[in-house]
Amino acid sequence: MLTTRRSIVLKAIIDEFIHTAHPVGSKLLIQKYDMPYSSATIRNEMAMLEELGLLEKTHTSSGRVPSLSGYRFYINHFLDIADDVQEVTDDDMDAAEQIERIVMRRDIAFDEKIQLLLRVLSDETGLTAIFIGPSARRNTIVQVRMLRVSANQAAVLVVTDQGQIETRLFQLATMYEFEMLDNTIKFLNQMLNGVPLNEVFDKLENDIKPLLEEYIDHYDQIHDAILQFFSAMNTSITYFSGQANLLLQSEFERNTIKAMFEFLEDDARLSSLKQNEPGIDIRIGSEIGDVCFEECALISTTFRMPIRGHGTIAILGPIRLDYQKVAELLNIVGKTITI
């Protein structure tokens, strides 16, 4: 633990750097934070904090900036995230009211609520808001059926044990193609009943395809479309708001931004940002798990979904983001959405 004086100096430096992105010197601390210490005393404390690895000295200024360890100490010891969702600052009250109104709406579906919440969060923070839904990989199939919806269209529906329903339209030119698809779907309904989604791909490719190629003419013409349909069901539902805010952060170089966008577009990699335990989670730098986020912070809240599993809403930004503000907003979301 740090002495009280060093804690005061460290917190003030990180607070200042978060809001200005400029190295912080002793003179500014005395003038702006009204510290009852001399410049020499503050400089000594800053030097000690640097020796402890909590601050770093830049080449272009005599001031100090937080190190990764400094941010982690700040997160662990200085953040105050209230358990009561009503205990918010005046600045965040409008956002809290917007969040509550969205969550309490009964005229929109849950996924639309999520997208509206992300928009509020990205607008309030100026950062990127992300939702990662529960993975459907362990859901098991209970029904596969075909419905003819027009003279040249049929809808294939897949229902899982967790209420997940996916639909795909197939364009069909002749009655023979309708019959071929209908026979295929009836066969799939028998063969895939009770099969987890994460096992469907292998079963379709290794067990079902050889049989259908033998008994249904031209099955190979629709096999790839069926594979793509079931593969799409395996991925988590994700939404974003404020992706363009990544471009506005001065800390991020072009190559870094490019790598971030590539990461966010990859469902498999994106799922690594998801947390399974309810509550607020804060990760910085290498803790996030990918080299493209070394200069980033990710704050998330995880909550139980209405049907099954957990969903995660996260805010992604530079490592000097306003931790208190972002954590408070996400705390409000997490507490309100589970009411």
Coordinates of C-alpha atoms in Angstrom, one line a residue:
M1 CA 0.0 0.0 0.0
L2 CA 1.0 3.6 -0.6
T3 CA 1.3 6.3 2.0
T4 CA -1.7 8.7 2.0
R5 CA 0.3 11.4 0.4
R6 CA 1.5 9.3 -2.4
S7 CA -2.0 8.0 -3.0
I8 CA -3.3 11.6 -3.2
V9 CA -0.5 12.5 -5.7
L10 CA -1.0 9.4 -7.8
K11 CA -4.8 9.8 -8.1
A12 CA -4.5 13.4 -9.0
I13 CA -2.0 12.7 -11.7
I14 CA -4.1 9.9 -13.3
D15 CA -7.3 12.0 -13.0
E16 CA -5.6 14.9 -14.8
F17 CA -4.0 12.7 -17.5
I18 CA -7.3 11.0 -18.2
H19 CA -8.9 14.3 -19.0
T20 CA -6.1 16.1 -20.7
A21 CA -3.7 13.5 -22.1
H22 CA -0.8 15.8 -21.1
P23 CA 2.1 14.9 -18.7
V24 CA 1.4 16.3 -15.2
G25 CA 3.9 18.4 -13.2
S26 CA 4.2 19.4 -9.6
K27 CA 3.2 23.0 -10.3
L28 CA -0.1 22.1 -11.9
L29 CA -0.9 19.8 -9.0
I30 CA -0.4 22.6 -6.5
Q31 CA -2.4 25.1 -8.6
K32 CA -5.3 22.9 -9.7
Y33 CA -5.6 20.4 -6.9
D34 CA -4.8 22.7 -4.1
M35 CA -2.3 20.3 -2.5
P36 CA -0.9 21.4 0.8
Y37 CA 2.6 20.3 -0.1
S38 CA 5.6 22.1 -1.5
S39 CA 6.8 21.5 -5.1
A40 CA 9.9 19.8 -3.8
T41 CA 7.8 17.4 -1.7
I42 CA 5.5 16.6 -4.6
R43 CA 8.5 16.0 -7.0
N44 CA 10.0 13.6 -4.4
E45 CA 6.7 11.7 -4.2
M46 CA 6.5 11.6 -8.0
A47 CA 10.0 10.2 -8.2
M48 CA 9.1 7.5 -5.6
L49 CA 6.0 6.6 -7.6
E50 CA 8.1 6.3 -10.7
E51 CA 10.5 4.0 -8.9
L52 CA 7.5 1.9 -7.8
G53 CA 6.5 1.6 -11.5
L54 CA 3.3 3.5 -11.1
L55 CA 4.4 6.6 -13.1
E56 CA 6.5 7.1 -16.1
K57 CA 8.5 10.2 -17.2
T58 CA 8.2 11.3 -20.8
H59 CA 11.1 12.4 -23.0
T60 CA 9.4 15.6 -24.0
S61 CA 8.3 16.9 -20.6
S62 CA 9.3 17.1 -17.0
G63 CA 5.8 15.8 -16.0
R64 CA 4.7 12.3 -15.4
V65 CA 2.2 10.0 -17.0
P66 CA 0.6 6.8 -15.5
S67 CA 2.1 3.4 -16.3
L68 CA 0.0 0.3 -16.9
S69 CA 0.7 -0.6 -13.2
G70 CA -0.4 2.8 -12.2
Y71 CA -3.7 2.5 -14.0
R72 CA -4.3 -1.0 -12.4
F73 CA -3.6 0.5 -8.9
Y74 CA -6.0 3.3 -9.7
I75 CA -8.7 0.8 -10.8
N76 CA -8.2 -1.4 -7.8
H77 CA -8.0 1.3 -5.1
F78 CA -9.6 4.6 -6.3
L79 CA -12.7 3.6 -8.2
D80 CA -16.0 3.9 -6.3
I81 CA -18.8 2.0 -8.1
A82 CA -22.0 2.2 -6.1
D83 CA -24.2 -0.9 -5.6
D84 CA -27.3 1.3 -5.7
V85 CA -28.1 2.3 -9.2
Q86 CA -29.7 5.5 -7.9
E87 CA -26.3 6.8 -6.6
V88 CA -25.1 8.5 -9.7
T89 CA -23.5 11.9 -10.3
D90 CA -25.6 14.7 -11.7
D91 CA -23.6 14.6 -14.9
D92 CA -24.8 11.0 -15.5
M93 CA -28.4 11.4 -14.4
D94 CA -29.7 12.1 -17.9
A95 CA -28.0 9.0 -19.2
A96 CA -29.3 6.9 -16.2
E97 CA -32.8 8.1 -17.0
Q98 CA -32.4 7.2 -20.7
I99 CA -31.1 3.7 -19.8
E100 CA -34.0 3.1 -17.4
R101 CA -36.6 4.2 -19.9
I102 CA -35.1 1.9 -22.6
V103 CA -35.0 -1.1 -20.3
M104 CA -38.6 -0.6 -19.1
R105 CA -40.1 -0.3 -22.6
R106 CA -42.5 -3.1 -23.4
D107 CA -43.1 -2.2 -27.1
I108 CA -39.7 -3.3 -28.4
A109 CA -37.9 -6.6 -28.5
F110 CA -34.9 -7.2 -26.2
D111 CA -32.3 -7.0 -29.0
E112 CA -33.7 -3.6 -30.0
K113 CA -33.3 -2.5 -26.4
I114 CA -29.7 -3.6 -26.5
Q115 CA -29.0 -1.6 -29.6
L116 CA -30.6 1.6 -28.1
L117 CA -28.5 1.1 -24.9
L118 CA -25.3 0.9 -26.9
R119 CA -26.2 4.1 -28.7
V120 CA -26.7 5.9 -25.4
L121 CA -23.4 4.5 -24.0
S122 CA -21.3 5.4 -27.1
D123 CA -22.9 8.9 -27.2
E124 CA -22.3 9.5 -23.5
T125 CA -18.7 8.3 -23.4
G126 CA -17.5 9.1 -27.0
L127 CA -16.2 5.5 -27.1
T128 CA -17.2 2.2 -28.8
A129 CA -20.0 0.2 -27.2
I130 CA -20.2 -3.6 -27.8
F131 CA -22.7 -6.3 -27.0
I132 CA -21.8 -10.0 -27.1
G133 CA -24.7 -12.3 -26.7
P134 CA -24.6 -15.9 -25.3
S135 CA -23.1 -18.5 -27.6
A136 CA -25.6 -20.8 -29.2
R137 CA -23.1 -23.6 -29.7
R138 CA -24.5 -25.8 -26.9
N139 CA -28.2 -25.3 -28.0
T140 CA -29.6 -28.5 -29.4
I141 CA -31.9 -28.8 -32.4
V142 CA -35.5 -29.8 -31.7
Q143 CA -37.1 -29.1 -35.1
V144 CA -36.2 -28.5 -38.7
R145 CA -39.1 -27.7 -41.1
M146 CA -39.9 -26.2 -44.4
L147 CA -42.7 -23.8 -45.3
R148 CA -43.7 -22.7 -48.8
V149 CA -44.2 -19.0 -48.7
S150 CA -44.7 -18.1 -52.4
A151 CA -44.7 -19.6 -55.8
N152 CA -40.9 -19.6 -55.9
Q153 CA -39.8 -19.4 -52.3
A154 CA -39.6 -21.7 -49.4
A155 CA -38.6 -20.9 -45.8
V156 CA -36.5 -23.3 -43.8
L157 CA -36.9 -22.9 -40.0
V158 CA -34.7 -24.4 -37.3
V159 CA -35.8 -24.3 -33.6
T160 CA -33.5 -25.1 -30.7
D161 CA -34.2 -26.2 -27.1
Q162 CA -33.6 -22.7 -25.9
G163 CA -36.2 -21.0 -28.1
Q164 CA -33.7 -19.9 -30.7
I165 CA -35.4 -19.7 -34.1
E166 CA -33.5 -19.2 -37.4
T167 CA -35.0 -18.8 -40.8
R168 CA -33.6 -18.9 -44.3
L169 CA -35.4 -18.3 -47.6
F170 CA -34.6 -20.5 -50.6
Q171 CA -35.4 -19.5 -54.2
L172 CA -36.8 -22.5 -56.1
A173 CA -37.7 -22.5 -59.7
T174 CA -39.6 -25.7 -60.2
M175 CA -41.9 -28.1 -58.3
Y176 CA -39.1 -30.7 -58.4
E177 CA -36.8 -28.3 -56.5
F178 CA -39.6 -27.8 -53.9
E179 CA -39.9 -31.5 -53.5
M180 CA -36.2 -32.0 -53.3
L181 CA -35.8 -29.4 -50.5
D182 CA -38.9 -30.7 -48.7
N183 CA -37.5 -34.3 -48.7
T184 CA -34.1 -33.0 -47.5
I185 CA -35.6 -31.0 -44.6
K186 CA -37.7 -34.0 -43.5
F187 CA -34.6 -36.1 -43.4
L188 CA -32.6 -33.4 -41.5
N189 CA -35.4 -33.1 -39.0
Q190 CA -35.0 -36.8 -38.2
M191 CA -31.2 -36.9 -38.2
L192 CA -30.5 -33.6 -36.3
N193 CA -33.1 -33.8 -33.6
G194 CA -31.3 -33.5 -30.3
V195 CA -27.9 -32.7 -31.9
P196 CA -26.0 -29.7 -30.4
L197 CA -25.3 -26.9 -32.8
N198 CA -21.5 -27.2 -32.4
E199 CA -21.8 -30.8 -33.7
V200 CA -24.1 -30.2 -36.6
F201 CA -21.4 -29.1 -39.1
D202 CA -19.5 -32.4 -38.8
K203 CA -22.6 -34.5 -38.9
L204 CA -23.9 -32.8 -42.0
E205 CA -20.5 -33.1 -43.8
N206 CA -19.5 -36.7 -42.7
D207 CA -22.8 -38.5 -42.0
I208 CA -25.7 -36.8 -43.8
K209 CA -24.1 -35.7 -47.0
P210 CA -23.1 -39.2 -48.3
L211 CA -26.7 -40.5 -47.6
L212 CA -28.5 -37.6 -49.2
E213 CA -26.3 -37.7 -52.3
E214 CA -27.3 -41.3 -52.7
Y215 CA -31.1 -40.9 -52.3
I216 CA -31.8 -37.3 -53.4
D217 CA -30.8 -36.2 -56.9
H218 CA -28.7 -33.0 -57.1
Y219 CA -28.4 -32.7 -53.3
D220 CA -25.0 -31.2 -53.8
Q221 CA -26.6 -28.0 -55.2
I222 CA -28.1 -27.1 -51.8
H223 CA -25.6 -28.7 -49.5
D224 CA -23.3 -25.6 -49.2
A225 CA -26.3 -23.3 -48.5
I226 CA -27.4 -25.6 -45.7
L227 CA -23.9 -25.8 -44.2
Q228 CA -23.7 -22.0 -44.2
F229 CA -27.2 -21.7 -42.6
F230 CA -26.3 -24.0 -39.6
S231 CA -22.8 -22.4 -39.3
A232 CA -24.3 -19.0 -38.9
M233 CA -26.4 -20.3 -36.0
N234 CA -23.2 -21.1 -34.1
T235 CA -22.0 -17.6 -33.7
S236 CA -22.9 -15.2 -30.9
I237 CA -25.1 -12.3 -31.6
T238 CA -23.1 -9.1 -31.5
Y239 CA -24.0 -5.4 -31.9
F240 CA -21.9 -2.3 -32.0
S241 CA -22.3 1.5 -31.6
G242 CA -19.7 4.2 -32.1
Q243 CA -17.0 2.2 -34.0
A244 CA -16.0 5.4 -35.7
N245 CA -15.0 6.8 -32.2
L246 CA -11.9 4.6 -32.5
L247 CA -10.7 6.8 -35.3
L248 CA -10.9 9.9 -33.0
Q249 CA -8.5 8.6 -30.4
S250 CA -5.1 10.4 -30.7
E251 CA -3.3 7.5 -29.0
F252 CA -4.2 5.0 -31.8
E253 CA -2.0 4.7 -34.9
R254 CA -3.5 3.7 -38.2
N255 CA -2.2 0.1 -38.0
T256 CA -3.6 -0.3 -34.5
I257 CA -7.0 0.9 -35.6
K258 CA -6.9 -1.4 -38.6
A259 CA -6.1 -4.4 -36.3
M260 CA -8.9 -3.4 -33.9
F261 CA -11.5 -3.4 -36.7
E262 CA -10.2 -6.8 -38.0
F263 CA -10.6 -8.2 -34.4
L264 CA -14.1 -6.8 -34.0
E265 CA -15.2 -8.3 -37.3
D266 CA -14.0 -11.8 -36.3
D267 CA -16.7 -13.5 -34.3
A268 CA -14.4 -16.1 -32.8
R269 CA -11.9 -13.5 -31.5
L270 CA -14.6 -11.1 -30.4
S271 CA -16.1 -13.8 -28.2
S272 CA -12.9 -13.7 -26.1
L273 CA -14.0 -10.3 -24.8
K274 CA -17.1 -11.8 -23.2
Q275 CA -17.3 -12.4 -19.5
N276 CA -19.3 -15.2 -17.9
E277 CA -19.5 -13.8 -14.3
P278 CA -22.1 -11.1 -13.6
G279 CA -20.9 -7.6 -12.6
I280 CA -18.3 -5.1 -13.7
D281 CA -15.0 -6.2 -15.2
I282 CA -12.1 -3.9 -16.1
R283 CA -9.3 -5.0 -18.3
I284 CA -6.4 -2.9 -19.5
G285 CA -3.6 -3.4 -22.0
S286 CA -2.4 -7.0 -22.3
E287 CA -5.1 -8.1 -19.9
I288 CA -7.6 -7.8 -22.8
G289 CA -5.8 -10.6 -24.6
D290 CA -4.8 -9.3 -28.0
V291 CA -1.7 -7.3 -29.0
C292 CA -3.9 -4.7 -30.8
F293 CA -5.4 -3.6 -27.5
E294 CA -2.1 -2.9 -25.7
E295 CA -3.1 0.8 -25.5
C296 CA -6.7 0.1 -24.6
A297 CA -9.1 -0.3 -21.7
L298 CA -12.2 -2.5 -21.8
I299 CA -14.9 -2.1 -19.2
S300 CA -17.8 -4.5 -19.3
T301 CA -20.9 -5.6 -17.4
T302 CA -22.3 -9.1 -17.7
F303 CA -26.0 -10.0 -17.0
R304 CA -28.4 -12.9 -17.4
M305 CA -30.3 -13.0 -20.6
P306 CA -34.1 -13.5 -20.7
I307 CA -33.9 -16.9 -22.2
R308 CA -30.5 -18.5 -21.5
G309 CA -27.0 -17.7 -20.7
H310 CA -25.3 -14.3 -20.2
G311 CA -24.8 -11.2 -22.3
T312 CA -22.0 -8.8 -22.0
I313 CA -22.0 -5.0 -22.8
A314 CA -18.6 -3.5 -23.0
I315 CA -17.0 -0.1 -23.6
L316 CA -13.7 0.0 -25.5
G317 CA -11.4 3.0 -25.6
P318 CA -7.9 4.3 -24.9
I319 CA -6.3 3.3 -21.7
R320 CA -6.8 6.8 -20.3
L321 CA -10.6 6.6 -20.6
D322 CA -12.7 8.0 -17.7
Y323 CA -13.0 4.8 -15.7
Q324 CA -15.3 6.2 -13.1
K325 CA -17.9 7.5 -15.6
V326 CA -17.8 4.4 -17.8
A327 CA -18.0 2.0 -14.8
E328 CA -20.9 3.9 -13.3
L329 CA -22.9 3.9 -16.6
L330 CA -22.3 0.2 -17.1
N331 CA -23.2 -0.5 -13.5
I332 CA -26.5 1.2 -14.1
V333 CA -27.1 -0.9 -17.2
G334 CA -26.2 -4.2 -15.4
K335 CA -28.3 -3.5 -12.4
T336 CA -31.3 -2.1 -14.3
I337 CA -31.5 -4.7 -17.1
T338 CA -31.8 -7.6 -14.7
I339 CA -34.7 -6.0 -12.7

